[in-house]
Each structure stands twice: as structure tokens, then as C-alpha cells.
């Protein structure tokens, strides 16, 4: 199986763990680190809406916990479903894009398009003219 296919499958499984009683949008992610290890994440909502967290940043937090500053992102797949289990097109939100480029500008990011097909782009392509901490 192609690597990105395996990540897509794991992202689909991770979405089953999503805690999304408010949006009913169940999001799962699976990423591969440069170490070869796989980490997954899901969205975790809260009654205080702004403190909910996205699936992508959940997986990144787990990866950093596992590997520390060595963590480098190679590829990530994002899968989303409604309560009926139907797949929905979801691309990483702006905040997650900034989090993705932090760990892998050339990382492959895969998600479903509105026509249902999976698309692969780089994290860099998702966030042109991004913020980076100014030197000096
Ligand atoms: N969500 C993600 O998990 N990832 C994204 O990139 C977009 C949005 C979640 C956050 C919230 O729980 C729900 O989707 C609706 O915004």
C-alpha cells in the first residue's frame, strides 16, 4: 500500500474518536514523522467553543510529546465525516496550516476535495506568505 493511502486509512479510523457534539464534524488525522513513526489525532470540542482543538494540532502535539524538538513532519492525511458516516471535504484550517509548516514546509498534506477525490499538496502550498519569526 502506498504510504499516503495508509495514512488516509488511519485518519479515517482516528475520526471515529472525535469528540464533536457541537459541530457534528468528525475529523481524524494521521501523520508520519521523519523518524518513521505514525501519530494520529482527532478534534476535541468543548462547551466553551474557542477552546476546542483541531485534529491536526492534536496529532502534532502527540508527535512532539513523543519525539521532542526532533519531530519533523513528512506527511499527513485529514479525513472528515458527518454523523451519518458520510465523508466530507475538509482542508486544514488556517491555524493548522501554520502549525503544519512549522514542522514540515515540504510535508505532503492529503485531504478530500468536494468531488470526493483525495488531493495531495505540500504544507507550503497551503500557506503562502506565511508568518515566520523575524530574525534579529
Ligand atoms: N476542525 C479540525 O479538526 N481540523 C480542521 O482543519 C478544520 C476544523 C474541527 C474543529 C471543530 O471541532 C470542527 O472541525 C468544526 O470546525
CSV table of N, CA and C and ligand atoms in Angstrom, one decimal:
chain,number,residue,atom,x,y,z
A,1,UNK,N,0.8,-1.2,0.0
A,1,UNK,CA,0.0,0.0,0.0
A,1,UNK,C,0.9,1.3,0.0
A,2,UNK,N,0.5,2.2,-0.8
A,2,UNK,CA,1.3,3.5,-0.9
A,2,UNK,C,1.2,4.1,0.5
A,3,UNK,N,2.2,4.8,0.9
A,3,UNK,CA,2.3,5.4,2.2
A,3,UNK,C,1.1,6.3,2.5
A,4,UNK,N,0.8,7.2,1.6
A,4,UNK,CA,-0.3,8.1,1.9
A,4,UNK,C,-1.6,7.4,2.0
A,5,UNK,N,-1.8,6.3,1.3
A,5,UNK,CA,-3.0,5.5,1.4
A,5,UNK,C,-3.2,5.0,2.9
A,6,UNK,N,-2.1,4.5,3.4
A,6,UNK,CA,-2.1,4.0,4.8
A,6,UNK,C,-2.4,5.1,5.8
A,7,UNK,N,-1.9,6.3,5.5
A,7,UNK,CA,-2.2,7.5,6.4
A,7,UNK,C,-3.7,7.8,6.3
A,8,UNK,N,-4.2,7.8,5.1
A,8,UNK,CA,-5.7,8.1,4.9
A,8,UNK,C,-6.5,7.1,5.7
A,9,UNK,N,-6.2,5.8,5.6
A,9,UNK,CA,-6.9,4.8,6.3
A,9,UNK,C,-6.9,5.0,7.8
A,10,UNK,N,-5.7,5.4,8.3
A,10,UNK,CA,-5.5,5.7,9.8
A,10,UNK,C,-6.3,6.9,10.2
A,11,UNK,N,-6.3,7.9,9.3
A,11,UNK,CA,-7.1,9.1,9.6
A,11,UNK,C,-8.6,8.8,9.7
A,12,UNK,N,-9.0,8.0,8.8
A,12,UNK,CA,-10.5,7.6,8.8
A,12,UNK,C,-10.8,6.9,10.2
A,13,UNK,N,-9.9,6.1,10.6
A,13,UNK,CA,-10.1,5.4,11.9
A,13,UNK,C,-10.1,6.4,13.1
A,14,UNK,N,-9.1,7.4,13.0
A,14,UNK,CA,-9.0,8.4,14.1
A,14,UNK,C,-10.2,9.2,14.2
A,15,UNK,N,-10.9,9.5,13.1
A,15,UNK,CA,-12.1,10.3,13.1
A,15,UNK,C,-13.2,9.7,14.0
A,16,UNK,N,-13.1,8.4,14.1
A,16,UNK,CA,-14.1,7.7,15.0
A,16,UNK,C,-14.0,8.1,16.4
A,17,UNK,N,-12.8,8.6,16.8
A,17,UNK,CA,-12.6,9.0,18.2
A,17,UNK,C,-12.9,10.5,18.4
A,18,UNK,N,-13.3,11.2,17.4
A,18,UNK,CA,-13.6,12.6,17.5
A,18,UNK,C,-14.7,12.9,18.6
A,19,UNK,N,-14.4,14.0,19.3
A,19,UNK,CA,-15.4,14.5,20.3
A,19,UNK,C,-16.0,15.8,19.7
A,20,UNK,N,-17.1,15.7,19.0
A,20,UNK,CA,-17.6,16.8,18.2
A,20,UNK,C,-19.1,17.0,18.4
A,21,UNK,N,-19.6,17.1,19.7
A,21,UNK,CA,-21.0,17.2,19.9
A,21,UNK,C,-21.7,18.5,19.4
A,22,UNK,N,-20.8,19.5,19.1
A,22,UNK,CA,-21.4,20.8,18.8
A,22,UNK,C,-21.4,21.0,17.2
A,23,UNK,N,-20.3,20.7,16.6
A,23,UNK,CA,-20.3,20.8,15.1
A,23,UNK,C,-20.8,19.6,14.4
A,24,UNK,N,-20.7,18.4,15.1
A,24,UNK,CA,-21.0,17.2,14.4
A,24,UNK,C,-20.1,16.9,13.2
A,25,UNK,N,-19.0,17.6,13.2
A,25,UNK,CA,-18.0,17.3,12.1
A,25,UNK,C,-16.9,16.5,12.8
A,26,UNK,N,-16.8,15.2,12.4
A,26,UNK,CA,-15.8,14.3,13.0
A,26,UNK,C,-14.5,14.3,12.1
A,27,UNK,N,-13.4,14.8,12.7
A,27,UNK,CA,-12.2,14.9,11.9
A,27,UNK,C,-11.1,14.0,12.5
A,28,UNK,N,-10.4,13.3,11.7
A,28,UNK,CA,-9.3,12.5,12.1
A,28,UNK,C,-8.1,12.8,11.2
A,29,UNK,N,-6.9,12.6,11.8
A,29,UNK,CA,-5.7,12.8,11.1
A,29,UNK,C,-4.7,11.7,11.4
A,30,UNK,N,-3.8,11.4,10.5
A,30,UNK,CA,-2.7,10.5,10.8
A,30,UNK,C,-1.5,11.1,10.1
A,31,UNK,N,-0.4,11.2,10.8
A,31,UNK,CA,0.8,11.8,10.2
A,31,UNK,C,2.0,10.8,10.4
A,32,UNK,N,2.9,11.0,9.4
A,32,UNK,CA,4.2,10.2,9.6
A,32,UNK,C,5.3,11.2,9.8
A,33,UNK,N,6.1,10.9,10.9
A,33,UNK,CA,7.2,11.7,11.2
A,33,UNK,C,8.5,11.2,10.4
A,34,UNK,N,9.5,12.0,10.4
A,34,UNK,CA,10.7,11.6,9.7
A,34,UNK,C,11.3,10.4,10.4
A,35,UNK,N,11.0,10.2,11.7
A,35,UNK,CA,11.5,9.0,12.4
A,35,UNK,C,10.9,7.7,11.9
A,36,UNK,N,9.8,7.9,11.1
A,36,UNK,CA,9.1,6.7,10.6
A,36,UNK,C,7.8,6.4,11.5
A,37,UNK,N,7.8,7.0,12.6
A,37,UNK,CA,6.6,6.8,13.5
A,37,UNK,C,5.4,7.5,13.0
A,38,UNK,N,4.2,6.9,13.3
A,38,UNK,CA,2.9,7.4,12.9
A,38,UNK,C,2.2,8.0,14.2
A,39,UNK,N,1.6,9.1,14.0
A,39,UNK,CA,0.8,9.7,15.1
A,39,UNK,C,-0.6,10.1,14.6
A,40,UNK,N,-1.6,9.9,15.4
A,40,UNK,CA,-2.9,10.2,15.0
A,40,UNK,C,-3.5,11.3,15.9
A,41,UNK,N,-4.6,11.9,15.4
A,41,UNK,CA,-5.3,12.9,16.2
A,41,UNK,C,-6.8,13.0,15.8
A,42,UNK,N,-7.6,13.6,16.6
A,42,UNK,CA,-9.0,13.9,16.3
A,42,UNK,C,-9.3,15.2,16.9
A,43,UNK,N,-10.4,15.8,16.4
A,43,UNK,CA,-10.9,17.1,17.0
A,43,UNK,C,-11.5,16.8,18.4
A,44,UNK,N,-11.3,17.7,19.3
A,44,UNK,CA,-11.9,17.6,20.7
A,44,UNK,C,-12.5,19.0,21.0
A,45,UNK,N,-13.9,19.0,20.9
A,45,UNK,CA,-14.6,20.2,21.1
A,45,UNK,C,-14.9,20.4,22.6
A,46,UNK,N,-15.5,21.6,22.9
A,46,UNK,CA,-15.8,21.9,24.3
A,46,UNK,C,-17.0,22.9,24.3
A,47,UNK,N,-17.7,22.8,25.4
A,47,UNK,CA,-18.9,23.7,25.6
A,47,UNK,C,-18.5,25.2,25.5
A,48,UNK,N,-17.2,25.4,25.9
A,48,UNK,CA,-16.6,26.8,25.6
A,48,UNK,C,-16.0,26.7,24.3
A,49,UNK,N,-16.7,27.0,23.2
A,49,UNK,CA,-16.3,26.7,21.9
A,49,UNK,C,-14.8,27.0,21.5
A,50,UNK,N,-14.3,28.2,21.9
A,50,UNK,CA,-13.0,28.5,21.4
A,50,UNK,C,-11.9,27.6,21.9
A,51,UNK,N,-12.1,26.9,23.0
A,51,UNK,CA,-11.0,26.1,23.5
A,51,UNK,C,-11.0,24.7,22.9
A,52,UNK,N,-11.9,24.4,21.9
A,52,UNK,CA,-11.9,23.1,21.2
A,52,UNK,C,-10.6,23.1,20.4
A,53,UNK,N,-10.2,21.9,20.1
A,53,UNK,CA,-8.9,21.7,19.3
A,53,UNK,C,-9.1,20.9,18.0
A,54,UNK,N,-8.4,21.3,17.0
A,54,UNK,CA,-8.4,20.6,15.7
A,54,UNK,C,-7.7,19.3,15.7
A,55,UNK,N,-8.1,18.4,14.9
A,55,UNK,CA,-7.4,17.1,14.7
A,55,UNK,C,-5.9,17.2,14.4
A,56,UNK,N,-5.6,18.1,13.5
A,56,UNK,CA,-4.2,18.2,13.0
A,56,UNK,C,-3.3,18.6,14.2
A,57,UNK,N,-3.7,19.6,14.9
A,57,UNK,CA,-2.9,20.1,16.0
A,57,UNK,C,-2.8,19.1,17.2
A,58,UNK,N,-3.9,18.2,17.3
A,58,UNK,CA,-3.8,17.1,18.2
A,58,UNK,C,-2.8,16.1,17.9
A,59,UNK,N,-2.7,15.8,16.6
A,59,UNK,CA,-1.6,14.8,16.2
A,59,UNK,C,-0.2,15.4,16.3
A,60,UNK,N,-0.1,16.7,16.0
A,60,UNK,CA,1.2,17.3,16.1
A,60,UNK,C,1.6,17.4,17.6
A,61,UNK,N,0.7,17.7,18.5
A,61,UNK,CA,1.1,17.7,19.9
A,61,UNK,C,1.5,16.4,20.4
A,62,UNK,N,0.8,15.3,19.9
A,62,UNK,CA,1.2,14.0,20.3
A,62,UNK,C,2.6,13.6,19.8
A,63,UNK,N,2.9,14.0,18.6
A,63,UNK,CA,4.2,13.8,17.9
A,63,UNK,C,5.3,14.5,18.7
A,64,UNK,N,5.1,15.7,19.1
A,64,UNK,CA,6.1,16.5,19.8
A,64,UNK,C,6.3,15.9,21.2
A,65,UNK,N,5.2,15.4,21.8
A,65,UNK,CA,5.4,14.7,23.1
A,65,UNK,C,6.2,13.5,22.9
A,66,UNK,N,6.1,12.8,21.8
A,66,UNK,CA,6.8,11.5,21.6
A,66,UNK,C,8.2,11.7,21.2
A,67,UNK,N,8.5,12.8,20.5
A,67,UNK,CA,9.9,13.0,19.9
A,67,UNK,C,10.6,14.2,20.3
A,68,UNK,N,9.9,15.2,20.9
A,68,UNK,CA,10.5,16.4,21.3
A,68,UNK,C,10.8,17.3,20.0
A,69,UNK,N,11.9,18.1,20.2
A,69,UNK,CA,12.2,19.1,19.1
A,69,UNK,C,12.7,18.4,17.8
A,70,UNK,N,13.0,17.1,17.9
A,70,UNK,CA,13.5,16.3,16.7
A,70,UNK,C,12.3,16.1,15.8
A,71,UNK,N,11.1,16.2,16.2
A,71,UNK,CA,10.0,15.9,15.3
A,71,UNK,C,10.0,16.7,14.0
A,72,UNK,N,9.9,15.9,12.9
A,72,UNK,CA,9.8,16.6,11.6
A,72,UNK,C,8.6,15.9,10.9
A,73,UNK,N,7.8,16.7,10.3
A,73,UNK,CA,6.6,16.2,9.6
A,73,UNK,C,6.9,15.8,8.2
A,74,UNK,N,6.6,14.6,7.8
A,74,UNK,CA,6.8,14.1,6.4
A,74,UNK,C,5.5,14.1,5.6
A,75,UNK,N,4.4,13.6,6.2
A,75,UNK,CA,3.1,13.5,5.5
A,75,UNK,C,2.0,13.5,6.5
A,76,UNK,N,0.9,14.0,6.1
A,76,UNK,CA,-0.3,14.0,7.0
A,76,UNK,C,-1.6,13.8,6.1
A,77,UNK,N,-2.5,13.0,6.6
A,77,UNK,CA,-3.8,12.9,5.9
A,77,UNK,C,-4.9,13.3,6.9
A,78,UNK,N,-5.9,14.0,6.3
A,78,UNK,CA,-7.0,14.5,7.1
A,78,UNK,C,-8.3,13.9,6.5
A,79,UNK,N,-9.1,13.3,7.4
A,79,UNK,CA,-10.4,12.8,7.0
A,79,UNK,C,-11.5,13.3,7.8
A,80,UNK,N,-12.7,13.6,7.2
A,80,UNK,CA,-13.8,14.2,8.0
A,80,UNK,C,-15.1,13.5,7.6
A,81,UNK,N,-16.0,13.4,8.5
A,81,UNK,CA,-17.3,12.7,8.3
A,81,UNK,C,-18.4,13.5,9.0
A,82,UNK,N,-19.6,13.3,8.6
A,82,UNK,CA,-20.7,13.8,9.3
A,82,UNK,C,-21.2,12.6,10.2
A,83,UNK,N,-22.3,12.8,11.0
A,83,UNK,CA,-22.8,11.8,11.9
A,83,UNK,C,-23.3,10.6,11.2
A,84,UNK,N,-23.7,10.8,10.0
A,84,UNK,CA,-24.1,9.6,9.2
A,84,UNK,C,-23.0,8.8,8.6
A,85,UNK,N,-21.8,9.2,8.9
A,85,UNK,CA,-20.6,8.5,8.4
A,85,UNK,C,-20.3,8.8,7.0
A,86,UNK,N,-20.9,9.9,6.4
A,86,UNK,CA,-20.5,10.2,5.0
A,86,UNK,C,-19.3,11.1,5.0
A,87,UNK,N,-18.3,10.8,4.1
A,87,UNK,CA,-17.1,11.6,4.0
A,87,UNK,C,-17.4,13.0,3.6
A,88,UNK,N,-16.7,14.0,4.2
A,88,UNK,CA,-16.9,15.4,3.8
A,88,UNK,C,-15.5,16.0,3.4
A,89,UNK,N,-15.5,17.0,2.5
A,89,UNK,CA,-14.3,17.6,2.2
A,89,UNK,C,-13.9,18.6,3.2
A,90,UNK,N,-12.7,18.4,3.8
A,90,UNK,CA,-12.2,19.3,4.8
A,90,UNK,C,-10.7,19.6,4.6
A,91,UNK,N,-10.3,20.8,4.4
A,91,UNK,CA,-8.9,21.1,4.3
A,91,UNK,C,-8.4,21.7,5.7
A,92,UNK,N,-7.2,21.6,6.0
A,92,UNK,CA,-6.7,22.1,7.3
A,92,UNK,C,-7.0,23.6,7.4
A,93,UNK,N,-7.5,24.0,8.6
A,93,UNK,CA,-7.8,25.4,8.8
A,93,UNK,C,-6.6,26.3,8.8
A,94,UNK,N,-6.7,27.6,8.8
A,94,UNK,CA,-5.6,28.5,8.8
A,94,UNK,C,-4.6,28.2,9.9
A,95,UNK,N,-5.1,28.1,11.1
A,95,UNK,CA,-4.2,27.9,12.3
A,95,UNK,C,-3.5,26.6,12.1
A,96,UNK,N,-4.1,25.6,11.6
A,96,UNK,CA,-3.4,24.3,11.5
A,96,UNK,C,-2.4,24.3,10.3
A,97,UNK,N,-2.7,25.1,9.3
A,97,UNK,CA,-1.7,25.3,8.3
A,97,UNK,C,-0.4,25.9,8.8
A,98,UNK,N,-0.5,26.9,9.7
A,98,UNK,CA,0.6,27.5,10.3
A,98,UNK,C,1.4,26.5,11.2
A,99,UNK,N,0.6,25.6,11.8
A,99,UNK,CA,1.2,24.6,12.7
A,99,UNK,C,1.9,23.5,11.8
A,100,UNK,N,1.4,23.2,10.7
A,100,UNK,CA,2.0,22.2,9.8
A,100,UNK,C,3.3,22.7,9.2
A,101,UNK,N,3.3,23.9,8.7
A,101,UNK,CA,4.6,24.4,8.1
A,101,UNK,C,5.7,24.6,9.2
A,102,UNK,N,5.3,24.7,10.4
A,102,UNK,CA,6.3,24.8,11.5
A,102,UNK,C,7.2,23.5,11.5
A,103,UNK,N,6.6,22.4,11.2
A,103,UNK,CA,7.3,21.1,11.3
A,103,UNK,C,7.6,20.5,10.0
A,104,UNK,N,7.2,21.0,8.9
A,104,UNK,CA,7.5,20.4,7.6
A,104,UNK,C,7.0,21.2,6.5
A,105,UNK,N,7.7,22.2,6.0
A,105,UNK,CA,7.3,23.0,4.9
A,105,UNK,C,7.0,22.2,3.6
A,106,UNK,N,7.7,21.2,3.4
A,106,UNK,CA,7.5,20.4,2.2
A,106,UNK,C,6.8,19.1,2.5
A,107,UNK,N,6.2,19.0,3.7
A,107,UNK,CA,5.4,17.8,4.0
A,107,UNK,C,4.2,17.7,3.1
A,108,UNK,N,3.8,16.4,2.8
A,108,UNK,CA,2.7,16.1,2.0
A,108,UNK,C,1.4,16.2,2.8
A,109,UNK,N,0.4,17.0,2.4
A,109,UNK,CA,-0.9,17.1,3.1
A,109,UNK,C,-2.0,16.6,2.2
A,110,UNK,N,-2.7,15.6,2.6
A,110,UNK,CA,-3.7,15.0,1.8
A,110,UNK,C,-5.1,15.1,2.4
A,111,UNK,N,-6.1,15.5,1.6
A,111,UNK,CA,-7.4,15.7,2.1
A,111,UNK,C,-8.4,15.5,0.9
A,112,UNK,N,-9.7,15.4,1.3
A,112,UNK,CA,-10.7,15.1,0.2
A,112,UNK,C,-11.2,16.5,-0.3
A,113,UNK,N,-11.3,16.5,-1.6
A,113,UNK,CA,-11.9,17.6,-2.3
A,113,UNK,C,-13.4,17.5,-2.4
A,114,UNK,N,-14.1,18.6,-2.8
A,114,UNK,CA,-15.6,18.5,-2.8
A,114,UNK,C,-16.1,17.4,-3.8
A,115,UNK,N,-15.3,17.0,-4.8
A,115,UNK,CA,-15.7,15.9,-5.7
A,115,UNK,C,-15.5,14.5,-5.1
A,116,UNK,N,-14.9,14.5,-3.9
A,116,UNK,CA,-14.7,13.2,-3.2
A,116,UNK,C,-13.3,12.6,-3.4
A,117,UNK,N,-12.6,13.2,-4.4
A,117,UNK,CA,-11.2,12.6,-4.6
A,117,UNK,C,-10.2,13.2,-3.6
A,118,UNK,N,-9.2,12.5,-3.4
A,118,UNK,CA,-8.1,12.9,-2.5
A,118,UNK,C,-7.2,13.8,-3.2
A,119,UNK,N,-6.7,14.9,-2.6
A,119,UNK,CA,-5.7,15.8,-3.2
A,119,UNK,C,-4.5,15.7,-2.3
A,120,UNK,N,-3.3,15.8,-2.9
A,120,UNK,CA,-2.1,15.9,-2.2
A,120,UNK,C,-1.4,17.2,-2.6
A,121,UNK,N,-1.1,18.0,-1.6
A,121,UNK,CA,-0.3,19.3,-1.8
A,121,UNK,C,0.8,19.3,-0.7
A,122,UNK,N,1.7,20.3,-0.8
A,122,UNK,CA,2.6,20.5,0.2
A,122,UNK,C,2.1,21.5,1.3
A,123,UNK,N,2.6,21.4,2.5
A,123,UNK,CA,2.2,22.3,3.5
A,123,UNK,C,2.5,23.7,3.1
A,124,UNK,N,3.6,23.9,2.4
A,124,UNK,CA,4.0,25.2,1.9
A,124,UNK,C,3.0,25.8,0.9
A,125,UNK,N,2.5,24.9,0.1
A,125,UNK,CA,1.5,25.4,-0.9
A,125,UNK,C,0.2,25.9,-0.2
A,126,UNK,N,-0.1,25.3,0.9
A,126,UNK,CA,-1.4,25.6,1.6
A,126,UNK,C,-1.3,27.0,2.3
A,127,UNK,N,-0.1,27.5,2.5
A,127,UNK,CA,0.1,28.7,3.3
A,127,UNK,C,1.2,29.6,2.7
A,128,UNK,N,0.9,30.2,1.5
A,128,UNK,CA,1.9,31.1,1.0
A,128,UNK,C,2.0,32.4,1.9
A,129,UNK,N,3.1,33.1,1.8
A,129,UNK,CA,3.2,34.4,2.6
A,129,UNK,C,3.0,34.2,4.0
A,130,UNK,N,3.4,33.0,4.6
A,130,UNK,CA,3.1,32.7,6.0
A,130,UNK,C,4.0,33.5,6.9
A,131,UNK,N,3.5,33.6,8.1
A,131,UNK,CA,4.3,34.2,9.2
A,131,UNK,C,5.5,33.3,9.5
A,132,UNK,N,6.7,34.0,9.7
A,132,UNK,CA,7.8,33.3,10.3
A,132,UNK,C,8.4,34.2,11.3
A,133,UNK,N,9.0,33.7,12.3
A,133,UNK,CA,9.5,34.6,13.4
A,133,UNK,C,10.7,35.4,12.8
A,134,UNK,N,10.6,36.7,12.9
A,134,UNK,CA,11.7,37.5,12.3
A,134,UNK,C,13.0,37.4,13.0
A,135,UNK,N,14.1,37.3,12.2
A,135,UNK,CA,15.4,37.2,12.8
A,135,UNK,C,15.8,38.6,13.4
A,136,UNK,N,16.6,38.5,14.4
A,136,UNK,CA,17.2,39.8,15.0
A,136,UNK,C,16.3,40.3,15.9
B,1,LIG,N1,-11.6,21.0,12.5
B,1,LIG,C1,-10.5,20.2,12.5
B,1,LIG,O1,-10.3,19.3,13.3
B,1,LIG,N2,-9.5,20.5,11.6
B,1,LIG,C2,-9.6,21.5,10.7
B,1,LIG,O2,-8.6,21.7,10.0
B,1,LIG,C3,-10.8,22.2,10.5
B,1,LIG,C4,-11.8,22.1,11.6
B,1,LIG,C5,-12.6,20.8,13.5
B,1,LIG,C6,-12.6,21.8,14.6
B,1,LIG,C7,-14.1,21.7,15.1
B,1,LIG,O3,-14.2,20.7,16.1
B,1,LIG,C8,-14.8,21.2,13.9
B,1,LIG,O4,-13.9,20.8,12.9
B,1,LIG,C9,-15.7,22.3,13.2
B,1,LIG,O5,-14.9,23.5,12.9
